[in-house]
Coordinates of N, CA and C in Angstrom, one line a residue:
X31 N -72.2 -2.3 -33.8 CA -72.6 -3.5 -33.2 C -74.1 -3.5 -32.9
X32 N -74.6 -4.8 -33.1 CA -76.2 -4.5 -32.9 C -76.7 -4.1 -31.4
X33 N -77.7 -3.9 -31.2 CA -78.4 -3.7 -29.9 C -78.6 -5.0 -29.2
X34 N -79.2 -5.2 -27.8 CA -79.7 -6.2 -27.2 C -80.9 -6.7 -27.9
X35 N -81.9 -5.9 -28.6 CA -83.1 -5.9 -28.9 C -82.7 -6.9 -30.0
X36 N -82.3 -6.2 -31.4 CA -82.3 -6.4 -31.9 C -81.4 -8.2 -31.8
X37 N -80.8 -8.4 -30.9 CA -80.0 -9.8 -31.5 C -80.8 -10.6 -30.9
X38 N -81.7 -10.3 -29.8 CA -83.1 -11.2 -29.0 C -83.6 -11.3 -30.2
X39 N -84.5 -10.4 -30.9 CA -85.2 -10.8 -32.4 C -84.8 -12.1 -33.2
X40 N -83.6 -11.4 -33.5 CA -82.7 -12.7 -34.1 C -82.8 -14.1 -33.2
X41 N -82.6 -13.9 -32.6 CA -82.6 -15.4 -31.8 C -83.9 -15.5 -31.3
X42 N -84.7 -15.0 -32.0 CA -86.1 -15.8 -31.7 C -86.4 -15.8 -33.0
X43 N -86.0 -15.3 -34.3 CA -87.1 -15.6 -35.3 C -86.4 -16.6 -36.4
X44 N -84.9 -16.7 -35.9 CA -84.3 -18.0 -36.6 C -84.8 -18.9 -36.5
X45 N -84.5 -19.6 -34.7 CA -85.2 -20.9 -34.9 C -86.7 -20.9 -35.1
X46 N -87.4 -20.1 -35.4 CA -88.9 -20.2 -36.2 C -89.2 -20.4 -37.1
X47 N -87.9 -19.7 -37.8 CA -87.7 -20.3 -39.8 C -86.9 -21.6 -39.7
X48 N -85.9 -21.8 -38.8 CA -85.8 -23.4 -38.9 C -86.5 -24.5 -38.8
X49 N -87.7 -24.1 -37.9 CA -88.6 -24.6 -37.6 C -89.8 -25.0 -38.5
X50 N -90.1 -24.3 -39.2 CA -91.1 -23.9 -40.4 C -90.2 -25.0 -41.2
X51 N -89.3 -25.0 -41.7 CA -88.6 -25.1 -43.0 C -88.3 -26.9 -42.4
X52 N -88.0 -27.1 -41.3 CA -88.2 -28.4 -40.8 C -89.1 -29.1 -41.4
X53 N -90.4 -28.4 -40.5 CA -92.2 -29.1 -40.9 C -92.4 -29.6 -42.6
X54 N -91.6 -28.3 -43.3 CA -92.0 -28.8 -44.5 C -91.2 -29.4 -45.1
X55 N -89.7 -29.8 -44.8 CA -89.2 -30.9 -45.3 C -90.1 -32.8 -45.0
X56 N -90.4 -32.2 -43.4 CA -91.2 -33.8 -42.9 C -91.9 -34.2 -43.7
X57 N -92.7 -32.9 -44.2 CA -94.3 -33.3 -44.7 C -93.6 -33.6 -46.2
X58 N -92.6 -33.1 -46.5 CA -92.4 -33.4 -48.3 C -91.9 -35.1 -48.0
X59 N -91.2 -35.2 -47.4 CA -90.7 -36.3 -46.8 C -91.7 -37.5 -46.5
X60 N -92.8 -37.2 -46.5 CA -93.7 -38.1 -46.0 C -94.0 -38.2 -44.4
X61 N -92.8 -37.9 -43.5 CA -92.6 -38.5 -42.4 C -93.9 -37.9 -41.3
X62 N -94.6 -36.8 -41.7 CA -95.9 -36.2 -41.0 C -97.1 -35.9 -42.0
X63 N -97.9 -36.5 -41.4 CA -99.2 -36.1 -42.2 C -99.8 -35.4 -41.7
X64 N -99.9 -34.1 -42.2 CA -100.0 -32.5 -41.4 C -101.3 -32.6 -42.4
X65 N -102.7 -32.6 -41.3 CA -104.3 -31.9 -42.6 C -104.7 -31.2 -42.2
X66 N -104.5 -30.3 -41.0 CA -105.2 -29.1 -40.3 C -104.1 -28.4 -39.9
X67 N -104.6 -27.4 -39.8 CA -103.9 -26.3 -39.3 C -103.6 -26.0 -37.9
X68 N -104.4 -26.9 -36.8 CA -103.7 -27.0 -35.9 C -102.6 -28.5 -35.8
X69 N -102.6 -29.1 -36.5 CA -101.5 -30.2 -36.3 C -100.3 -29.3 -37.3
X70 N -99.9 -28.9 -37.8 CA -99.3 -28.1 -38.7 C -98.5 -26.9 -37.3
X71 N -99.4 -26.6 -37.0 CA -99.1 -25.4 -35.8 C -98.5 -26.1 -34.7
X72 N -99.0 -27.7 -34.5 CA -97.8 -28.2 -33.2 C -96.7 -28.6 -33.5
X73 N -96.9 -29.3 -35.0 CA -95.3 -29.6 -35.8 C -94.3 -28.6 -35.5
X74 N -94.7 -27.5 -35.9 CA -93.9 -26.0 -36.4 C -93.6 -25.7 -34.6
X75 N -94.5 -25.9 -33.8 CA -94.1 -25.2 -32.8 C -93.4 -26.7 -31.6
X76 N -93.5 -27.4 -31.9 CA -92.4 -29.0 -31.6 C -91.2 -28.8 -32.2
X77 N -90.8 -28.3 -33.4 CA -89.4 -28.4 -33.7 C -89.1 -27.3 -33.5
X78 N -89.5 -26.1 -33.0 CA -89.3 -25.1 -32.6 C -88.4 -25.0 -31.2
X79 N -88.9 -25.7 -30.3 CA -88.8 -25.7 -29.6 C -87.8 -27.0 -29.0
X80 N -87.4 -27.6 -30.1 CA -86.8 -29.0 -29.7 C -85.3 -28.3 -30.5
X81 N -85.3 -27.5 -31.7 CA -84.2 -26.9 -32.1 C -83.9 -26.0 -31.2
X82 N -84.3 -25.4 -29.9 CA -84.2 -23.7 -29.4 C -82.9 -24.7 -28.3
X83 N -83.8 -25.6 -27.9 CA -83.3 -26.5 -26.9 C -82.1 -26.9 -27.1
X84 N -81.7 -27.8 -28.0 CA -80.6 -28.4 -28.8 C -79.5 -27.4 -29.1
X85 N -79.8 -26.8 -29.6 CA -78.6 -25.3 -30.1 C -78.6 -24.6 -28.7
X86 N -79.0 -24.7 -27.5 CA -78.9 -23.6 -26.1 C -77.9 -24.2 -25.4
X87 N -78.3 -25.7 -25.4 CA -77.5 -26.9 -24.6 C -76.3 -27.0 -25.3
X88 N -76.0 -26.7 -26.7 CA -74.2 -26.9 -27.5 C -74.1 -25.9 -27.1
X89 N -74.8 -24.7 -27.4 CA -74.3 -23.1 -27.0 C -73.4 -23.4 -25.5
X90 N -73.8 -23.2 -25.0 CA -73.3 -23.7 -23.3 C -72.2 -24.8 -23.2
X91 N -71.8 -25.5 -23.7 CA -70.6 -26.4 -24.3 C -69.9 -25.4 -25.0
X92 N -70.2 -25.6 -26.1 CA -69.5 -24.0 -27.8 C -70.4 -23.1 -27.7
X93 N -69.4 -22.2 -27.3 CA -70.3 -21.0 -27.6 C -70.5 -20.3 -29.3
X94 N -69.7 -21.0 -29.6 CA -69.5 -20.9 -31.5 C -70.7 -20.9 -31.8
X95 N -71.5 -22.3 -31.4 CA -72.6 -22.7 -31.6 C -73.9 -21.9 -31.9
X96 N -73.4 -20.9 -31.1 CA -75.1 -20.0 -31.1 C -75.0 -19.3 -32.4
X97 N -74.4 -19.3 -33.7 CA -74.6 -19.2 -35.2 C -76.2 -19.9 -35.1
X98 N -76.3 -20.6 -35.4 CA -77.3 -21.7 -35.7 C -78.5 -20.6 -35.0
X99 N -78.2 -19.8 -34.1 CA -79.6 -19.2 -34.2 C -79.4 -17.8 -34.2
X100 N -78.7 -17.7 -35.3 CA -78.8 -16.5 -36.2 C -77.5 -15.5 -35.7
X101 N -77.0 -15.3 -34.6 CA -75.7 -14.8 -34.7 C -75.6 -15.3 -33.2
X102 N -74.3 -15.2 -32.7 CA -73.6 -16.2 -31.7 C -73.2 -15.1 -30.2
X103 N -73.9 -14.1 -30.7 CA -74.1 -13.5 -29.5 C -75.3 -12.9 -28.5
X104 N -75.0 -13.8 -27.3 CA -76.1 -13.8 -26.2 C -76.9 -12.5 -25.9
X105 N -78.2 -11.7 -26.1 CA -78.1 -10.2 -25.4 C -77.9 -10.4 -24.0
X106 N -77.9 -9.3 -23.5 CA -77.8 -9.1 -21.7 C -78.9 -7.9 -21.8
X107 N -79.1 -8.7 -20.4 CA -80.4 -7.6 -19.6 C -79.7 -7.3 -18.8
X108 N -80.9 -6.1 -18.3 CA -80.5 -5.6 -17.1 C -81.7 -6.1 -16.0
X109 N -81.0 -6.8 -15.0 CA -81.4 -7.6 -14.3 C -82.3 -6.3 -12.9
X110 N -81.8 -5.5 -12.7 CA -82.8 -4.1 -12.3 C -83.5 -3.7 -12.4
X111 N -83.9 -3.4 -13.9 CA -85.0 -2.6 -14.8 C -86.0 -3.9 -15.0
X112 N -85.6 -5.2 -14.6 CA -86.7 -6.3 -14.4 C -87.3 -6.8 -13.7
X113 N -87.1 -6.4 -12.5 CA -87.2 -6.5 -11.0 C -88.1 -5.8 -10.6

């Protein structure tokens, strides 16, 4: 079974390639006209964050749900060693 580390990874670098892979559907799409590199960097980091959101709030309803950001199980901390 994986580690805590490693499935946090995972659930952070999915929705970033979802996110990426978004931007450039829009822009193929027409729907954003991305010319700099920082409008490109708020695209990517708006759907990033609007997919993290979306899939957290189903997650929490289905917990099936949390596939969508790369495997469907939550890590655990340890709420001591954070404190």
């Amino acid at each position: 079974m994986l580690n805590d580390y490693i499935v946090s990874l995972i659930r952070t670098a999915v929705p970033g390639f979802v996110a990426w892979l978004l931007s450039l559907a829009a822009d193929r799409l027409g729907l954003v006209g991305i010319d700099s590199t920082a409008a490109a960097g708020l695209a990517v980091s708006v759907a990033l964050a609007a997919y993290y959101a979306v899939v957290r709030a189903a997650e929490a309803r289905w917990p099936r749900v949390g596939w969508l950001l790369g495997i469907s199980r939550t890590p655990a901390y340890d709420t001591e060693a954070t404190a």
